[in-house]
Every structure is written in structure tokens, then in C-alpha cells.
Amino acid sequence: MNISSFEILSLLYLIGSVTFILGLKMLSHPDSARRGNTIAAVGMGIVIFGTIFLYSENGNFLNNKTLIFVALLLGTIIGTRAAKVVQMTQMPEMVSIFNGMGGACAALIGMIEIHHVQSGETSRLVAITAGLIIGTISFSGSMVAWGKLNGRFKDKTFPFQQYINIGMMLVILALGAVIIFSPNVHPSVLYIELNLCILYGVLFVLPIGGADMPVVISLLNSFTGVAAACGGFLYDNKAMLTGGILVGSAGTILTILMCKAMNRSLTNVLIGSFSSNSSANTSSPDNPDEHYKEVSMNDVAVMMTYAKKVMIVPGYGLAVAQAQHSCHDLEKTLEEKGVEVRYAIHPVAGRMPGHMNVLLAEADVDYSKLLEMDDANTQFSTTDVVMILGANDVVNPAAKNDKSSPIYGMPILEVETAKNVIVNKRSMSAGYAGVSNGLFYQPKTSMLFGDAKTVLQELVNEIKHNVN
Amino acid sequence: MEDTIKMLTHAITIQTVYVVVLMIFLGIEVISNVPSILHTPLMSGANAIHGVIVVGAIIVLGKAEPTNYAALVFGFLAVFLGTLNVVGGFVVTDRMLEMFKKRTK
């Protein structure tokens, strides 16, 4: 009886592992992505219920089933609700929170299991301690990332921060070794270790610029994957092991891909060179006469109505202002007047790769109108008006021309080849990289200040009622 | 007898290392050709999958003695948080991808 239930469970775990791999594979193709997500979710359900009913240790099945089901039910209700209510613009924050919850879960498991092992069970102790450390760091790091994304925390740096972080990591590892080799050590050591890990997570994320948060979240995501894999070692549980390692490695690759899209290395993101060498770029050397010109709503309306082709470049400002629907309205209004409208999407526009695609898709913008960077760059020369909505660094020509610029080498949208450029921003302040943008001072560029949503609504009105 | 156990543990460890190494390669292989528009949903989907940690939480809670209140409370909390990770993760990903589907019409 016992053996057979163990065998069934092993088979269910195998099915679970396969669905995770298949799901992740399908998630990487647009057509199959949604099905892939569903398949992985079904596999997860099989693994969870299989564990509840079939898991046994030394012949004993699991107790406290009522408690387990209550916790599952509560988590399901609240999790579903939170995921349904969240605004599309706040997706990165939501992912960060869920990731933190996974980390906290791993840490809690470690805190309980550490009391159940005897000294000498080194491999189990390593798995527990590693899960505890990684889970805790992932939890506190994710919470800080969440706070930074929604503006609750500001970037903070202090002298010798990198050295303090390295020192702290060494202390954490040393204390971890103490716990592994003498598990009956005074409980206070465990609490000191926990608090150090929480503090480390905070200090690790706090100095990293807000624009780099997606990279950090992706990295913490792979941390939590490794923490889950530690649980897999601990229970010799293949579903946890495969799922955890898969996310650990895929998450790391995804992190590197995101860095690549921004033409930066991971070390550069983590240490944050922006603050250290931006002094050379506070004023752009190409533009000695830093004059920008403003333009009236009516002028923009006329310019766009009589254009043949308009290209919209969305950026984070569009996401913040929730202006995706107004943006679609502008597109429809212009198309009714016979203007061709396209969107130029930079791979890292917004706060996450793909962020703009998700947002515009929410507003029912036709997918075929979204151009990726290379396509867009070939079309700017035949474009009459480029409308930049809250994007900055991704259209900064310094990335091409100015070797001393911290964003030098990043691929950009070459909007300056178009006939006219209209930039909508809230103010003249620099973008996330802290670099001034020479584009704003070029003769063909006009500034249209204001919140993206308000500006777009007024613009649509203007085109509808006051042009011809 | 002791030797058999040692050999068995050894076999398990080696097997586990195999699985880990293969999974690392698989993870890299699976992700490498992703178009950048899918980065966000993919990250979110991977986020949901590492919620499999909830299995560990279920085991911990299921093994807790009825009088071990610390284990019961922490275990309950762990299952709850793990479920948030799993369910929230999958639902958010589905919501993102639902929009992608609409646009292809």
C-alpha cells in the first residue's frame, strides 16, 4: 500500500515536472504562451493535491489536512483577487510581491525544519540553511523592489556600500557554516542570521536605480527558484527540484537577456555606474545653446492631421499616466483622417521588456501596428511626425554619438531622422539614467509639456473639433 | 546493511546532481529564443512555477505535531504565502497573455 502510493506520487511529480518544462517552453512563443501557462498551472495542481493525499514519511501520511486546505483556500482567494484587480501598469510590482511571498515561504520552511534535524545530517542542513538564507534575501529584496517601483522608497546610496554588502555576505555565510556544523547552537544565532539576511536584501536592492528594477526582480525570481530547489534537495522531491532549478537557470538567462537589451552588463546594473560618472554628462556637449521650444496644442493637431505618417513612441510616462486608451483614441482619430499611424516599441521601453506591448494590447491596439526597433528605425526617415510619449533614454542620440555618456552603445530609436519630433514630457528633468537628452534641443524638436493622458485627450479633442 | 544505505544515498545524490545539471541546461535552452515582447509574461510565468515551494510548506504543515504551535502557525503561513505565489502568479500571467490573444484577432 505504502509503496504503491509512493510510486503514484513519483509518477505525479514526473507529470508535474514535464508540465513545468513544457509550460515554460510554450510561454516563449506568442501563439502557445497562454496554453503553456495553463498547462503549467494544471501540473502545479496535480503536484499539490498529490502531495496532500499521497505523501508519506516512514509510513505516516500528512496530518492537519483541514489547516492545509484552509491555507490553500485563503491563498487562492486572495491571490486571485489581487491578480485580477491589479492595473496593467502595476504588473511589475505585482510580480515582485508574489516573488517575495515565495521567498518568505522558503524561509519559513527552513525555520521549522531546522529544529527537526540532528547534527551530522550535513546535506539536509546545507539544504535547509541555503533555503533559509536565499529565501529571506529574496523576500526582503522583493519587498524593497516593490516599494521602489511604486515610489515608496527612493534610491539610497552611502559610502562604501559595496564593501559593506560584501562584508555582510561573508558574515552571513560564516554564520550559515556555524549553523550547519553545530545545529544545536543557541537559537539567537539563527535570529541574527535571519535579520542579517533581511538587512542584506534591503541594502542589496536599495541603491539600484528604479529603471533597473525589472532586472533585479528577474534576478530575485531566479533566487527564489534556487530556494525552491533547496526544498527539493531537503525532501528529495523531484517536482520541487526540477521546478526550482528550471526557474533558477531560466531566470538567470532572462536577467542577462534583459541586461543585453539595455546594452549593460549585470555587474554594471548591480553596482550602478550611473551615479558615479554622470557628472560628465549633466550638460550635453553637443548642444551649447540649450534652448528648447514649446509648441501649442493646436499646432500639434494641425501638424498631425496633415501628416501622411505619424509614429508614436511610447515610454514609461505613458504607463504612469495610464494613457494607453487615450493613445489608441488618438490613433483612431488620425486614421479616420487618413493618416497612417504606427507605434515604435523599444525593447526596454517602460519598466519591463514587453511592458509597452502588454499595455497597448490592453487598449486593443492592433498588433500589426507595433513595430520593433529595427523595423521602426528604417521607417523614421519617411515619417512626418514622431510623437514621443514619456520616453527619454531610449531616444537619446548620446547613446550613438557621445562616448562619455553612460548610455553610450545602447541601441536607440533613431527618431531624429523624421521630419518633426514632438516630445511629451511632464518637465525638462532627465530620464532614469540621469542624462540630459540632446534631442530635446534640436531645431526639429518641439516640446509639449503635461501629463500624457491629459495631453492626448486634449489633442484628440483639438483634432476632432478645431482642425478644418 | 550500512554499506547498502551508504550506496543508496550515494546513488540518490548522484542522481540528483544529474537532474540539476540537466535542468540548468534545459532552462537555458528553453529561454534563449524568446522574443522580447514575451519577457514580462515569461518572468511572471516562471515566478508562478517556483511557487512549487508550496509543496514543501504542505509537507511541513502536514508533519507538524498538534501541540507544536510554532510549526503549525509558521507552516500555515508558509502554505498561505506559497499559494499566493502560485495562484497569483498564474492568474497574472494569464491576464497578460489574454491581452496578447485579443490583439491577433
XYZ file of C-alpha atoms in Angstrom, chain A residues 2-338:
337
model
C 2.660 2.356 1.144
C 4.953 1.594 -1.736
C 2.244 1.953 -4.316
C 1.154 5.386 -3.086
C 4.810 6.436 -3.182
C 5.064 5.214 -6.743
C 1.910 7.011 -7.802
C 3.195 10.210 -6.218
C 6.530 9.853 -8.033
C 4.633 9.484 -11.277
C 2.556 12.592 -10.483
C 5.757 14.531 -9.738
C 7.146 13.406 -13.075
C 3.998 14.680 -14.799
C 4.349 17.932 -12.846
C 7.990 18.373 -13.883
C 7.131 17.740 -17.530
C 4.309 20.314 -17.455
C 6.712 22.905 -15.967
C 9.223 22.347 -18.757
C 6.540 22.247 -21.436
C 4.795 25.287 -19.981
C 7.969 27.342 -19.925
C 8.805 26.251 -23.469
C 5.330 27.212 -24.724
C 5.492 30.508 -22.839
C 8.340 31.530 -25.101
C 6.173 31.525 -28.260
C 3.390 34.075 -28.688
C 0.884 31.593 -30.110
C 1.238 28.925 -27.469
C 2.058 31.144 -24.482
C -1.345 31.157 -22.866
C -1.822 27.417 -23.230
C 1.652 26.908 -21.778
C 0.709 28.875 -18.696
C -2.455 26.819 -18.247
C -0.572 23.551 -18.665
C 1.977 24.522 -16.006
C -0.867 25.574 -13.701
C -2.626 22.211 -14.134
C 0.659 20.426 -13.434
C 1.082 22.510 -10.283
C -2.409 21.482 -9.144
C -1.568 17.801 -9.709
C 1.653 18.150 -7.706
C -0.052 19.992 -4.832
C -3.002 17.619 -4.440
C -0.805 14.591 -4.982
C 1.363 15.743 -2.093
C -1.570 16.345 0.228
C -3.115 12.913 -0.263
C -0.215 10.617 -1.160
C 2.900 11.967 0.593
C 4.114 9.784 3.410
C 7.173 9.671 5.619
C 8.021 6.426 7.443
C 4.543 5.169 6.658
C 2.740 8.213 8.056
C 0.570 10.273 5.765
C 0.199 14.004 6.282
C -1.949 15.368 9.108
C -3.587 18.750 9.575
C -5.379 18.451 6.244
C -8.063 20.907 7.329
C -5.443 23.536 8.109
C -3.716 22.855 4.796
C -6.953 23.294 2.874
C -7.890 26.461 4.748
C -4.474 27.969 3.960
C -4.755 26.877 0.314
C -8.237 28.323 0.009
C -7.274 31.643 1.628
C -4.198 31.926 -0.583
C -6.239 31.108 -3.690
C -8.969 33.642 -2.944
C -6.625 36.480 -2.024
C -4.104 35.655 -4.759
C -6.762 35.541 -7.486
C -8.366 38.719 -6.247
C -5.061 40.609 -6.114
C -4.070 39.378 -9.574
C -7.429 40.353 -11.096
C -7.651 43.784 -9.527
C -4.130 44.970 -10.310
C -3.700 47.581 -13.047
C -1.678 46.518 -16.066
C 0.772 49.311 -15.316
C 1.440 47.815 -11.897
C 2.288 44.351 -13.206
C 5.983 44.575 -12.298
C 5.085 45.415 -8.703
C 2.664 42.509 -8.522
C 5.229 40.025 -9.827
C 7.670 41.360 -7.247
C 5.193 40.834 -4.395
C 4.355 37.283 -5.454
C 8.055 36.534 -5.745
C 8.613 37.856 -2.222
C 5.845 35.604 -0.923
C 7.591 32.582 -2.447
C 10.831 33.639 -0.770
C 9.088 34.049 2.580
C 7.538 30.605 2.169
C 11.002 29.081 1.606
C 12.369 30.925 4.648
C 9.512 29.714 6.888
C 10.069 26.111 5.803
C 13.727 26.463 6.763
C 12.850 27.958 10.147
C 10.695 24.976 11.051
C 12.818 22.208 9.545
C 15.998 23.416 11.217
C 14.565 22.148 14.516
C 13.885 18.706 13.056
C 17.399 17.721 12.037
C 20.144 16.163 14.087
C 23.752 17.240 13.862
C 25.621 15.176 11.295
C 22.867 15.272 8.716
C 25.049 17.679 6.839
C 23.436 17.532 3.414
C 19.963 18.218 4.841
C 21.367 21.045 6.975
C 23.025 22.606 3.944
C 19.740 22.464 2.024
C 17.812 23.986 4.944
C 20.305 26.752 5.647
C 20.721 27.650 1.990
C 16.934 27.774 1.520
C 16.622 29.938 4.610
C 19.284 32.428 3.504
C 18.246 32.672 -0.156
C 14.533 32.751 0.640
C 14.923 35.540 3.191
C 17.095 37.690 0.915
C 14.662 37.151 -1.937
C 11.764 38.166 0.318
C 13.223 41.405 1.673
C 14.790 42.289 -1.684
C 11.465 41.837 -3.470
C 9.670 43.987 -0.926
C 12.173 46.811 -1.479
C 11.887 46.385 -5.270
C 8.110 46.635 -4.915
C 8.437 49.758 -2.772
C 10.803 51.385 -5.246
C 8.587 50.634 -8.241
C 5.586 52.336 -6.699
C 7.657 55.201 -5.378
C 7.530 54.355 -1.681
C 11.311 54.105 -1.439
C 13.885 56.312 -3.119
C 17.309 55.262 -4.359
C 19.752 55.426 -1.482
C 23.490 55.125 -1.593
C 26.036 55.640 1.142
C 29.830 55.479 1.156
C 31.496 52.077 0.891
C 28.135 50.433 0.301
C 29.612 47.710 -1.913
C 32.213 46.833 0.715
C 29.627 46.766 3.476
C 27.461 44.456 1.358
C 30.368 42.129 0.631
C 31.314 42.114 4.315
C 27.747 41.317 5.290
C 27.571 38.473 2.783
C 30.722 36.984 4.330
C 29.241 37.195 7.832
C 26.021 35.581 6.575
C 27.991 32.721 5.004
C 30.132 32.279 8.126
C 27.094 32.144 10.403
C 25.479 29.744 7.920
C 28.501 27.451 8.288
C 28.183 27.655 12.081
C 24.540 26.613 11.854
C 25.363 23.735 9.512
C 28.142 22.297 11.633
C 26.571 22.826 15.036
C 22.807 22.873 14.537
C 22.184 22.904 18.289
C 23.817 26.283 18.560
C 21.959 28.903 20.596
C 18.723 29.986 18.801
C 19.866 33.612 18.893
C 22.430 32.780 16.178
C 19.560 31.759 13.905
C 17.733 35.019 14.574
C 20.838 37.108 13.988
C 21.326 35.246 10.716
C 17.727 35.874 9.689
C 17.921 39.582 10.460
C 21.226 39.879 8.621
C 19.631 38.274 5.558
C 16.679 40.666 5.691
C 19.047 43.624 6.003
C 21.211 42.292 3.185
C 18.212 42.028 0.849
C 17.306 45.633 1.638
C 20.832 47.005 1.162
C 21.301 44.930 -1.993
C 18.298 46.437 -3.789
C 18.118 49.923 -2.275
C 20.966 51.574 -4.245
C 19.930 50.117 -7.622
C 18.208 52.621 -9.888
C 14.437 52.387 -10.307
C 14.753 51.790 -14.053
C 16.736 48.640 -13.365
C 14.115 47.115 -11.079
C 12.869 44.617 -13.722
C 16.369 43.204 -13.943
C 16.524 42.954 -10.158
C 13.098 41.334 -9.943
C 14.111 38.820 -12.575
C 17.271 38.077 -10.598
C 15.374 37.696 -7.312
C 12.941 35.483 -9.214
C 15.755 33.098 -10.028
C 16.926 33.309 -6.372
C 13.533 32.077 -5.224
C 13.797 29.312 -7.818
C 17.038 28.171 -6.196
C 15.414 28.368 -2.759
C 12.628 26.095 -4.032
C 15.263 23.705 -5.372
C 16.836 23.612 -1.872
C 13.469 22.349 -0.663
C 13.700 19.728 -3.394
C 17.053 18.533 -2.016
C 15.691 18.512 1.508
C 12.700 16.284 0.767
C 14.287 14.549 -2.207
C 11.267 15.912 -4.064
C 11.758 15.874 -7.816
C 8.921 18.268 -8.633
C 10.380 20.972 -6.371
C 13.876 20.234 -7.608
C 13.077 20.435 -11.318
C 10.719 23.406 -10.984
C 13.167 25.313 -8.793
C 16.295 24.685 -10.844
C 14.437 25.339 -14.098
C 13.315 28.758 -12.867
C 16.739 29.389 -11.351
C 18.546 28.870 -14.633
C 15.849 30.302 -16.924
C 15.547 33.321 -14.630
C 19.276 33.931 -14.776
C 19.261 33.793 -18.579
C 16.248 36.088 -18.714
C 18.073 38.536 -16.442
C 21.063 38.527 -18.768
C 18.817 38.961 -21.837
C 17.205 41.996 -20.204
C 20.620 43.498 -19.471
C 21.659 42.859 -23.062
C 18.617 44.730 -24.381
C 19.858 47.731 -22.401
C 23.418 47.100 -23.529
C 24.660 46.808 -19.988
C 26.298 44.062 -18.016
C 24.751 42.600 -14.907
C 27.605 43.871 -12.742
C 27.014 47.321 -14.153
C 23.350 47.158 -13.158
C 24.087 45.826 -9.688
C 26.875 48.247 -8.869
C 25.129 51.060 -10.681
C 27.655 53.135 -12.594
C 25.075 55.777 -13.482
C 25.560 57.724 -10.296
C 29.345 57.617 -10.416
C 30.083 59.007 -13.883
C 27.042 61.078 -14.724
C 28.802 64.291 -13.732
C 30.444 64.443 -17.149
C 27.056 64.383 -18.824
C 24.859 66.736 -16.873
C 25.100 69.133 -19.769
C 25.307 67.681 -23.229
C 28.432 68.863 -25.053
C 26.753 68.699 -28.483
C 24.294 71.421 -27.597
C 25.975 74.560 -26.351
C 22.803 76.591 -26.765
C 20.367 74.663 -24.660
C 17.152 76.147 -25.933
C 14.103 74.075 -26.418
C 10.909 75.283 -27.983
C 7.405 74.634 -26.808
C 4.525 74.066 -29.145
C 0.795 74.723 -28.784
C -1.821 72.001 -28.805
C -3.392 73.458 -31.934
C -0.098 73.402 -33.832
C 0.420 69.753 -32.956
C -3.142 68.919 -34.001
C -2.686 70.602 -37.372
C 0.740 69.074 -37.908
C -0.566 65.576 -37.226
C -3.773 65.895 -39.227
C -1.893 66.924 -42.346
C 0.843 64.363 -41.925
C 0.996 61.242 -44.071
C 2.625 59.117 -41.440
C 2.781 59.503 -37.669
C 4.922 57.330 -35.443
C 4.154 57.104 -31.738
C 6.993 56.251 -29.363
C 5.546 55.157 -26.014
C 7.608 55.157 -22.832
C 7.220 54.930 -19.089
C 5.392 58.272 -18.982
C 2.542 56.647 -20.900
C 2.363 53.819 -18.370
C 2.431 56.158 -15.374
C -0.323 58.331 -16.823
C -2.408 55.244 -17.772
C -2.671 56.861 -21.179
C -2.814 53.706 -23.318
C -6.535 54.123 -24.098
C -6.183 57.816 -24.950
C -3.263 56.828 -27.119
C -5.463 54.397 -29.025
C -8.089 57.153 -29.374
C -5.505 59.414 -30.981
C -4.543 56.622 -33.351
C -8.182 56.036 -34.368
C -8.895 59.747 -34.799
C -5.858 60.198 -37.008
C -6.603 57.120 -39.097
C -10.101 58.448 -39.738
C -8.420 61.483 -41.236
C -6.338 59.240 -43.465
